[in-house]
Short mmCIF file of C-alpha atoms in Angstrom, two decimals:
data_model
loop_
_atom_site.label_atom_id
_atom_site.label_comp_id
_atom_site.label_asym_id
_atom_site.label_seq_id
_atom_site.Cartn_x
_atom_site.Cartn_y
_atom_site.Cartn_z
CA MET A 1 11.14 -10.27 -11.28
CA ARG A 2 13.84 -12.26 -9.52
CA LEU A 3 13.91 -16.02 -9.72
CA ILE A 4 13.34 -16.28 -5.99
CA THR A 5 9.93 -14.71 -6.46
CA HIS A 6 9.14 -16.96 -9.38
CA ASN A 7 9.83 -19.90 -7.07
CA MET A 8 7.15 -18.58 -4.69
CA LEU A 9 4.47 -18.04 -7.32
CA GLN A 10 1.59 -20.35 -8.04
CA CYS A 11 -1.41 -20.00 -10.32
CA HIS A 12 -4.41 -18.40 -8.64
CA VAL A 13 -7.13 -18.98 -11.19
CA ARG A 14 -10.35 -20.24 -9.60
CA GLY A 15 -10.43 -24.00 -9.25
CA CYS A 16 -6.79 -24.36 -10.23
CA ASN A 17 -5.58 -25.85 -6.98
CA ALA A 18 -3.39 -28.79 -7.87
CA ASN A 19 -0.24 -28.97 -9.96
CA ASN A 20 -0.33 -25.17 -10.27
CA PHE A 21 3.35 -24.72 -9.49
CA PRO A 22 5.90 -23.86 -10.79
CA LEU A 23 4.67 -21.61 -13.56
CA GLU A 24 6.57 -22.45 -16.70
CA LEU A 25 8.74 -19.61 -18.00
CA GLN A 26 8.60 -19.15 -21.78
CA GLU A 27 10.32 -16.83 -24.26
CA VAL A 28 12.08 -15.08 -21.41
CA VAL A 29 14.68 -12.37 -21.57
CA LEU A 30 16.97 -12.49 -18.57
CA GLU A 31 19.13 -9.80 -17.05
CA GLN A 32 21.80 -9.89 -14.38
CA GLU A 33 21.75 -7.14 -11.80
CA GLU A 34 24.20 -7.05 -8.96
CA ALA A 35 22.79 -7.19 -5.46
CA GLU A 36 24.35 -7.19 -2.06
CA MET A 37 24.97 -10.68 -0.68
CA ASN A 38 23.01 -11.37 2.50
CA GLU A 39 23.78 -14.79 3.89
CA ASP A 40 21.31 -14.59 6.76
CA PHE A 41 18.52 -13.94 4.31
CA LEU A 42 19.52 -16.88 2.14
CA ARG A 43 19.64 -19.16 5.17
CA ASN A 44 16.16 -18.02 6.17
CA MET A 45 14.87 -18.67 2.68
CA LEU A 46 16.38 -22.14 2.30
CA GLY A 47 13.45 -23.76 4.06
CA LYS A 48 10.93 -21.94 1.91
CA LEU A 49 12.50 -22.62 -1.47
CA GLU A 50 11.16 -25.51 -3.49
CA TYR A 51 14.63 -26.59 -4.50
CA ASP A 52 13.63 -29.20 -7.12
CA ALA A 53 11.37 -26.68 -8.86
CA LEU A 54 14.17 -24.11 -8.82
CA VAL A 55 16.64 -26.54 -10.41
CA ALA A 56 14.10 -27.56 -13.05
CA THR A 57 13.32 -23.94 -13.88
CA CYS A 58 17.02 -23.11 -14.12
CA HIS A 59 17.66 -26.03 -16.46
CA LYS A 60 15.02 -24.70 -18.80
CA LEU A 61 16.73 -21.30 -18.75
CA ASP A 62 20.10 -22.93 -19.45
CA ILE A 63 21.47 -22.16 -16.01
CA ASN A 64 23.22 -25.33 -14.89
CA ASP A 65 25.35 -24.15 -11.98
CA LEU A 66 23.12 -25.47 -9.21
CA PRO A 67 23.77 -28.93 -7.79
CA VAL A 68 20.88 -31.32 -8.59
CA THR A 69 20.16 -31.95 -4.92
CA LEU A 70 20.38 -29.50 -2.07
CA PRO A 71 23.75 -29.98 -0.29
CA GLU A 72 23.32 -31.20 3.26
CA ASP A 73 25.49 -28.45 4.65
CA ALA A 74 23.71 -25.84 2.50
CA GLN A 75 23.35 -23.42 5.40
CA TYR A 76 27.08 -23.03 5.84
CA ASN A 77 28.34 -23.89 2.38
CA GLU A 78 29.77 -20.55 1.37
CA GLU A 79 30.34 -21.56 -2.25
CA PHE A 80 26.80 -22.89 -2.66
CA LEU A 81 25.27 -19.78 -1.07
CA GLN A 82 27.23 -17.63 -3.55
CA ILE A 83 25.81 -19.54 -6.50
CA LEU A 84 22.32 -19.49 -5.00
CA HIS A 85 22.55 -15.77 -4.42
CA ARG A 86 23.58 -15.13 -8.04
CA ILE A 87 20.74 -17.21 -9.38
CA ILE A 88 17.77 -16.31 -7.17
CA LEU A 89 18.55 -12.73 -6.28
CA GLU A 90 20.61 -11.36 -9.18
CA THR A 91 18.89 -12.99 -12.12
CA HIS A 92 15.86 -10.97 -13.21
CA VAL A 93 13.22 -11.97 -15.75
CA LYS A 94 12.72 -8.88 -17.87
CA SER A 95 10.08 -10.11 -20.27
CA GLY A 96 8.37 -13.24 -21.45
CA LYS A 97 5.45 -15.21 -20.13
CA MET A 98 4.57 -17.72 -17.46
CA VAL A 99 2.20 -20.58 -18.19
CA CYS A 100 0.36 -22.55 -15.56
CA PRO A 101 1.13 -26.25 -15.99
CA ASN A 102 -2.42 -27.18 -14.91
CA CYS A 103 -4.86 -24.71 -16.49
CA ASN A 104 -2.55 -23.17 -19.14
CA HIS A 105 -3.34 -19.66 -18.06
CA THR A 106 -0.66 -17.33 -19.42
CA TYR A 107 0.72 -14.50 -17.33
CA SER A 108 2.70 -12.12 -19.50
CA ILE A 109 5.74 -10.25 -18.20
CA ARG A 110 6.63 -6.78 -19.42
CA ASP A 111 9.40 -4.54 -18.10
CA GLY A 112 9.97 -7.15 -15.42
CA ILE A 113 6.38 -6.80 -14.16
CA PRO A 114 4.17 -9.88 -14.50
CA ASN A 115 0.53 -9.18 -15.18
CA MET A 116 -1.35 -11.29 -12.63
CA LEU A 117 -4.78 -9.83 -13.34
CA LEU A 118 -7.45 -12.40 -14.05
CA ALA A 119 -10.55 -12.19 -16.24
CA GLU A 120 -13.86 -12.11 -14.42
CA HIS A 121 -14.73 -15.74 -15.08
CA GLU A 122 -11.42 -16.87 -13.62
CA VAL A 123 -11.95 -15.29 -10.20
CA MET B 1 -11.50 16.14 2.17
CA SER B 2 -13.20 14.06 -0.43
CA ARG B 3 -12.40 10.40 -0.46
CA PRO B 4 -10.56 9.24 -3.59
CA GLU B 5 -12.26 5.88 -3.51
CA HIS B 6 -15.58 7.62 -4.16
CA GLN B 7 -14.30 9.09 -7.39
CA ALA B 8 -13.28 6.15 -9.56
CA PRO B 9 -11.65 2.71 -9.44
CA PRO B 10 -8.05 2.77 -8.11
CA GLU B 11 -6.35 2.12 -11.43
CA ILE B 12 -8.05 5.25 -12.78
CA VAL B 13 -7.61 7.53 -9.73
CA TYR B 14 -3.96 6.63 -9.60
CA GLY B 15 -3.54 7.23 -13.31
CA GLY B 16 -0.85 9.34 -14.90
CA GLU B 17 -1.38 12.65 -13.09
CA GLU B 18 -1.83 11.32 -9.56
CA ALA B 19 1.07 8.89 -10.06
CA ALA B 20 3.34 11.78 -11.07
CA LYS B 21 2.53 13.42 -7.71
CA TYR B 22 3.97 10.38 -5.93
CA ALA B 23 7.20 10.86 -7.88
CA GLY B 24 7.52 14.52 -6.94
CA ASN B 25 5.42 15.54 -3.95
CA SER B 26 7.57 15.38 -0.84
CA ARG B 27 4.68 15.70 1.63
CA ILE B 28 2.91 12.64 0.23
CA ALA B 29 6.25 10.81 0.30
CA ALA B 30 6.91 11.84 3.90
CA ILE B 31 3.47 10.73 5.17
CA GLN B 32 3.75 7.43 3.29
CA ALA B 33 7.24 6.78 4.59
CA GLU B 34 6.18 7.54 8.15
CA MET B 35 3.20 5.21 7.98
CA ALA B 36 5.33 2.54 6.34
CA SER B 37 8.00 2.68 9.04
CA ARG B 38 5.30 2.47 11.71
CA ALA B 39 3.84 -0.55 9.92
CA VAL B 40 7.27 -2.20 9.80
CA GLU B 41 7.69 -1.49 13.50
CA LEU B 42 4.32 -3.16 14.15
CA LEU B 43 5.44 -6.24 12.16
CA ASN B 44 7.61 -6.93 15.18
CA LEU B 45 10.23 -9.02 13.34
CA PRO B 46 13.22 -10.10 15.36
CA GLU B 47 16.10 -7.60 15.38
CA GLY B 48 18.43 -8.12 12.43
CA TYR B 49 16.20 -10.73 10.80
CA PRO B 50 16.12 -10.12 7.07
CA GLY B 51 12.64 -11.15 6.02
CA TYR B 52 10.78 -11.71 2.81
CA ILE B 53 7.97 -9.14 2.99
CA LEU B 54 4.88 -8.56 0.85
CA ASP B 55 3.80 -4.96 0.18
CA VAL B 56 0.12 -4.86 -0.88
CA GLY B 57 -0.58 -1.82 -3.01
CA CYS B 58 3.05 -0.88 -3.27
CA GLY B 59 2.40 1.98 -5.67
CA SER B 60 5.61 3.82 -6.49
CA GLY B 61 7.55 1.74 -4.01
CA LEU B 62 7.78 4.31 -1.22
CA SER B 63 7.12 1.80 1.51
CA GLY B 64 9.45 -0.59 -0.18
CA GLU B 65 12.27 1.87 0.42
CA VAL B 66 11.55 1.71 4.14
CA LEU B 67 11.61 -2.10 4.02
CA GLU B 68 14.86 -1.97 2.07
CA GLU B 69 16.46 0.25 4.70
CA GLU B 70 15.50 -2.28 7.36
CA GLY B 71 17.32 -4.93 5.38
CA HIS B 72 14.30 -6.86 4.14
CA VAL B 73 13.70 -8.21 0.70
CA TRP B 74 10.28 -7.19 -0.58
CA VAL B 75 7.74 -8.07 -3.24
CA GLY B 76 5.02 -5.62 -4.08
CA PHE B 77 1.93 -5.49 -6.17
CA ASP B 78 -0.39 -2.73 -7.28
CA ILE B 79 -3.41 -2.47 -9.53
CA SER B 80 -2.34 0.81 -11.17
CA PRO B 81 0.06 0.42 -14.11
CA ALA B 82 0.90 4.16 -13.91
CA MET B 83 2.09 3.80 -10.34
CA LEU B 84 4.16 0.80 -11.24
CA GLU B 85 5.73 2.80 -14.02
CA VAL B 86 6.76 5.41 -11.47
CA ALA B 87 8.19 2.59 -9.38
CA LEU B 88 10.24 1.43 -12.36
CA GLU B 89 11.50 4.95 -13.00
CA GLN B 90 12.56 5.25 -9.37
CA GLU B 91 14.34 1.92 -9.66
CA ALA B 92 12.42 0.19 -6.90
CA THR B 93 14.42 -2.72 -5.54
CA GLY B 94 11.56 -5.11 -4.97
CA ASP B 95 9.80 -7.38 -7.44
CA LEU B 96 6.72 -5.73 -8.83
CA PHE B 97 3.47 -7.28 -9.98
CA LEU B 98 0.33 -5.96 -11.63
CA GLN B 99 -2.34 -7.51 -9.51
CA ASP B 100 -5.74 -6.89 -7.96
CA ALA B 101 -5.83 -7.71 -4.26
CA GLY B 102 -9.50 -8.62 -4.52
CA GLN B 103 -8.67 -11.46 -6.89
CA GLY B 104 -6.44 -13.05 -4.31
CA ILE B 105 -2.66 -13.33 -4.27
CA ALA B 106 -0.76 -15.98 -6.13
CA PHE B 107 1.90 -17.13 -3.69
CA ARG B 108 2.71 -20.53 -2.29
CA PRO B 109 1.78 -21.28 1.33
CA GLY B 110 4.15 -19.99 3.98
CA THR B 111 6.09 -17.66 1.67
CA PHE B 112 6.19 -14.41 3.56
CA ASP B 113 7.58 -13.32 6.93
CA GLY B 114 5.18 -10.40 7.01
CA CYS B 115 2.92 -8.18 4.99
CA ILE B 116 2.43 -4.44 5.05
CA SER B 117 -0.05 -2.33 3.20
CA ILE B 118 -0.52 1.45 3.22
CA SER B 119 -3.99 2.86 2.53
CA VAL B 120 -5.35 0.06 0.44
CA LEU B 121 -8.01 -1.83 2.39
CA GLN B 122 -10.70 0.85 2.05
CA TRP B 123 -10.51 0.40 -1.73
CA LEU B 124 -11.54 -3.21 -1.38
CA CYS B 125 -14.83 -2.14 0.16
CA ASN B 126 -15.92 -0.71 -3.20
CA ALA B 127 -17.78 -2.48 -5.95
CA ASP B 128 -16.39 -0.86 -9.10
CA LYS B 129 -17.71 -3.48 -11.49
CA THR B 130 -20.94 -5.44 -11.52
CA SER B 131 -18.94 -8.57 -10.80
CA HIS B 132 -17.44 -7.07 -7.64
CA HIS B 133 -18.77 -8.13 -4.27
CA PRO B 134 -16.74 -6.40 -1.57
CA LYS B 135 -17.27 -9.14 0.98
CA ALA B 136 -16.28 -11.88 -1.45
CA ARG B 137 -13.22 -9.89 -2.60
CA LEU B 138 -12.06 -9.21 0.96
CA THR B 139 -12.55 -12.87 1.88
CA ARG B 140 -10.63 -14.03 -1.19
CA PHE B 141 -7.81 -11.61 -0.41
CA PHE B 142 -7.56 -12.51 3.29
CA SER B 143 -7.82 -16.24 2.75
CA THR B 144 -5.05 -16.30 0.10
CA LEU B 145 -2.93 -13.96 2.23
CA TYR B 146 -3.43 -16.12 5.29
CA SER B 147 -2.02 -19.14 3.50
CA ALA B 148 0.84 -17.16 1.94
CA LEU B 149 2.08 -16.04 5.38
CA ARG B 150 4.40 -18.03 7.55
CA ARG B 151 2.71 -19.24 10.73
CA GLY B 152 2.95 -16.54 13.34
CA ALA B 153 3.71 -13.82 10.81
CA ARG B 154 1.92 -10.52 10.98
CA ALA B 155 0.09 -8.48 8.41
CA ILE B 156 -0.19 -4.76 9.10
CA PHE B 157 -2.68 -2.69 7.13
CA GLN B 158 -2.82 1.05 7.47
CA PHE B 159 -6.14 2.17 6.10
CA TYR B 160 -8.68 4.99 6.16
CA PRO B 161 -11.99 3.48 7.20
CA GLU B 162 -15.01 5.49 6.14
CA ASN B 163 -17.21 4.39 9.03
CA ASP B 164 -17.58 1.72 11.68
CA ASP B 165 -19.44 -0.57 9.32
CA GLN B 166 -16.41 -0.73 7.09
CA ILE B 167 -14.18 -1.65 10.03
CA GLN B 168 -16.66 -4.36 11.03
CA LEU B 169 -16.79 -5.69 7.49
CA ILE B 170 -12.99 -5.83 7.05
CA MET B 171 -12.30 -7.31 10.48
CA GLY B 172 -15.14 -9.80 10.14
CA CYS B 173 -13.74 -11.07 6.84
CA ALA B 174 -10.22 -11.28 8.26
CA VAL B 175 -11.33 -13.23 11.35
CA ARG B 176 -13.38 -15.64 9.23
CA CYS B 177 -10.22 -16.40 7.22
CA GLY B 178 -8.36 -17.41 10.35
CA PHE B 179 -6.58 -14.21 11.30
CA GLU B 180 -6.44 -12.94 14.82
CA GLY B 181 -5.53 -9.52 16.02
CA GLY B 182 -7.22 -6.16 16.16
CA LEU B 183 -7.16 -2.51 15.41
CA VAL B 184 -4.43 -0.15 16.65
CA VAL B 185 -5.38 3.50 16.49
CA ASP B 186 -2.45 5.92 16.75
CA TYR B 187 -3.13 9.40 18.08
CA PRO B 188 -6.86 8.80 18.49
CA ASN B 189 -7.43 12.35 19.72
CA SER B 190 -5.77 14.12 16.86
CA LYS B 191 -7.80 14.97 13.86
CA LYS B 192 -5.10 14.63 11.26
CA ALA B 193 -2.42 12.42 12.82
CA LYS B 194 -5.01 9.76 13.74
CA LYS B 195 -4.09 6.59 11.92
CA PHE B 196 -5.73 3.18 11.80
CA TYR B 197 -3.53 0.09 11.66
CA LEU B 198 -5.18 -3.30 11.37
CA CYS B 199 -2.79 -5.77 12.95
CA LEU B 200 -3.47 -9.35 11.93
CA PHE B 201 -1.65 -12.44 13.17
CA ALA B 202 -1.55 -15.56 11.05
CA GLY B 203 -1.50 -17.93 13.98
CA HIS B 204 -1.71 -16.57 17.47
CA GLU B 205 1.29 -18.19 19.02
CA VAL B 206 4.96 -17.73 18.15
CA ASN B 207 7.22 -20.36 19.83
CA GLY B 208 4.53 -20.95 22.43
CA VAL B 209 4.21 -17.24 23.34
CA LYS B 210 0.87 -15.60 22.67
CA GLN B 211 1.06 -12.55 20.46
CA GLN B 212 -0.08 -9.33 22.09
CA LEU B 213 -1.73 -6.52 20.23
CA PRO B 214 0.81 -3.67 20.05
CA THR B 215 0.02 -0.52 22.00
CA ALA B 216 -1.04 2.54 20.06
CA LEU B 217 0.92 5.77 20.08
CA GLY B 218 -0.38 8.97 21.63
CA GLU B 219 -3.35 7.57 23.49
CA ASP B 220 -2.88 9.99 26.39
CA GLU B 221 -3.45 13.07 24.28
CA GLU B 222 0.21 13.31 23.49
CA GLU B 223 0.85 15.04 20.17
CA PRO B 224 2.88 13.41 17.40
CA GLU B 225 6.50 14.29 17.35
CA GLU B 226 7.41 17.28 15.30
CA ILE B 227 10.32 15.60 13.55
CA GLY B 228 8.22 13.83 10.98
CA VAL B 229 5.31 15.19 9.09
CA GLN B 230 3.67 18.23 10.58
CA TYR B 231 0.00 17.73 11.11
CA THR B 232 -0.93 21.08 12.66
CA SER B 233 -2.34 23.12 9.81
CA LYS B 234 -0.65 26.40 9.07
CA LYS B 235 -2.81 29.53 9.28
CA ARG B 236 -3.12 30.61 5.74
CA ASN B 237 -2.20 34.23 5.21
CA ASP B 238 -3.57 34.03 1.77
CA SER B 239 -4.98 37.23 0.33
CA ARG B 240 -6.61 34.97 -2.23
CA VAL B 241 -8.91 33.47 0.37
CA ARG B 242 -10.07 36.88 1.53
CA SER B 243 -10.60 38.33 -1.91
CA ASN B 244 -12.77 35.37 -2.79
CA ARG B 245 -15.28 36.43 -0.15
CA ARG B 246 -18.23 38.08 -1.85
CA LYS B 247 -18.39 41.87 -1.50
CA PRO B 248 -21.77 43.36 -0.62
CA LEU B 249 -23.37 44.97 -3.61
CA LYS B 250 -24.64 48.00 -1.70
CA ASP B 251 -21.64 49.20 0.26
CA LYS B 252 -21.23 52.38 2.22
CA ASN B 253 -20.42 54.53 -0.81
CA TRP B 254 -23.55 53.40 -2.57
CA VAL B 255 -25.67 54.27 0.46
CA LEU B 256 -24.03 57.70 0.79
CA LYS B 257 -24.64 58.45 -2.88
CA LYS B 258 -28.30 57.48 -2.65
CA LYS B 259 -28.77 59.63 0.45
CA GLU B 260 -27.14 62.57 -1.35
CA GLN B 261 -29.61 62.13 -4.22
CA LEU B 262 -32.58 62.09 -1.80
CA ARG B 263 -31.34 65.24 -0.05
CA ALA B 264 -31.05 66.98 -3.44
CA LYS B 265 -34.68 66.03 -4.12
CA GLY B 266 -35.60 67.54 -0.75
CA ASP B 267 -36.68 64.26 0.88
CA LYS B 268 -36.30 63.70 4.60
CA THR B 269 -33.05 61.87 5.02
CA ALA B 270 -31.24 60.61 8.13
CA SER B 271 -27.95 62.29 8.82
CA ASP B 272 -24.72 60.43 8.10
CA SER B 273 -22.91 58.80 11.03
CA LYS B 274 -20.48 56.02 11.77
CA TYR B 275 -23.48 53.66 11.76
CA THR B 276 -24.43 54.46 8.20
CA ALA B 277 -24.60 51.33 5.96
CA ARG B 278 -23.48 49.07 8.78
CA LYS B 279 -25.04 45.67 9.07
CA ARG B 280 -27.50 45.16 11.90
CA ARG B 281 -26.48 42.91 14.69
CA THR B 282 -27.78 39.42 14.26
CA LYS B 283 -30.67 38.74 16.59
CA PHE B 284 -31.42 35.49 18.28
#
């Protein structure tokens, strides 16, 4: 799972509607995989990213390349887009778990595939 | 053809053996790819716009390949671990999740530029566990999907409805969750090429322009193009089929032998002719 997708995830346990984002990554194993740079895509995604959550998540993973606040010229800042691309599209979470900050539900990740299945009482 | 959703829950039907078929069988792959590219076409994204697309029931990632070719970044989920394993083996480029659509999807509002799904919806009409209520599951799925889509984005579902009630149920749930849109039936007059696409719009207007339901292919009895998957069934020249037909126990030789025995006994016996041991014409 790429970090961009992690940034889009929220807990979907029944009744867990507030403070259910971002899921906290724990005991993760990361892997870098090269991907083709697509600036248009990054520009489209800028509005959808929760930038603060992304920076916070990266800090926990010891990735400190991102500026703390989103640069104002982010759309056309080549250098920034490069860093963003490397972090959100080339960094994959291979294993570990994600914990909801609100209800503490744990989603485990194996082979890069998070298990999002819920127990019956959580639906 | 029997319907797989009548056999067992999806994670069992698409277990090891069936999943292996998706890795090897080129006909399945071709049909899936064709439906996926039609679904992407129906998404109607602006030319050259690389989107962030959700693939519901991604399976082995066949439809993801189509999305990838179009330049989109995709995220897929499936309920069958075996299918996801195949996807891993085939090095699918999207992010994969193990997830049950009926439990809702776990994405933030406004995440996706579109959603496609190939033959999944009919599975949601089943109650495989006592806790399953199809209507509740469909509603949960559609409501979470509606919020996860960008305003004006489309969700295209290819599915195999079993009957009209199922279509009514699915569309009713979708409409109640805020979606607009309708059903597009491609090749409605062909038995095999006929395909149902449920086109849903999350928000009816894009930049002040009302979204129109796309037109279906082949409505005027035109046949599907031959380039893709061939839907006309081949005449089977199979000797196996013929040999399976049951042979009559008392064939001509048996009758002739019996008549010979009767003649030897001196009984009155009809003479042999080309009509001997033939079946009588069926009468009205």
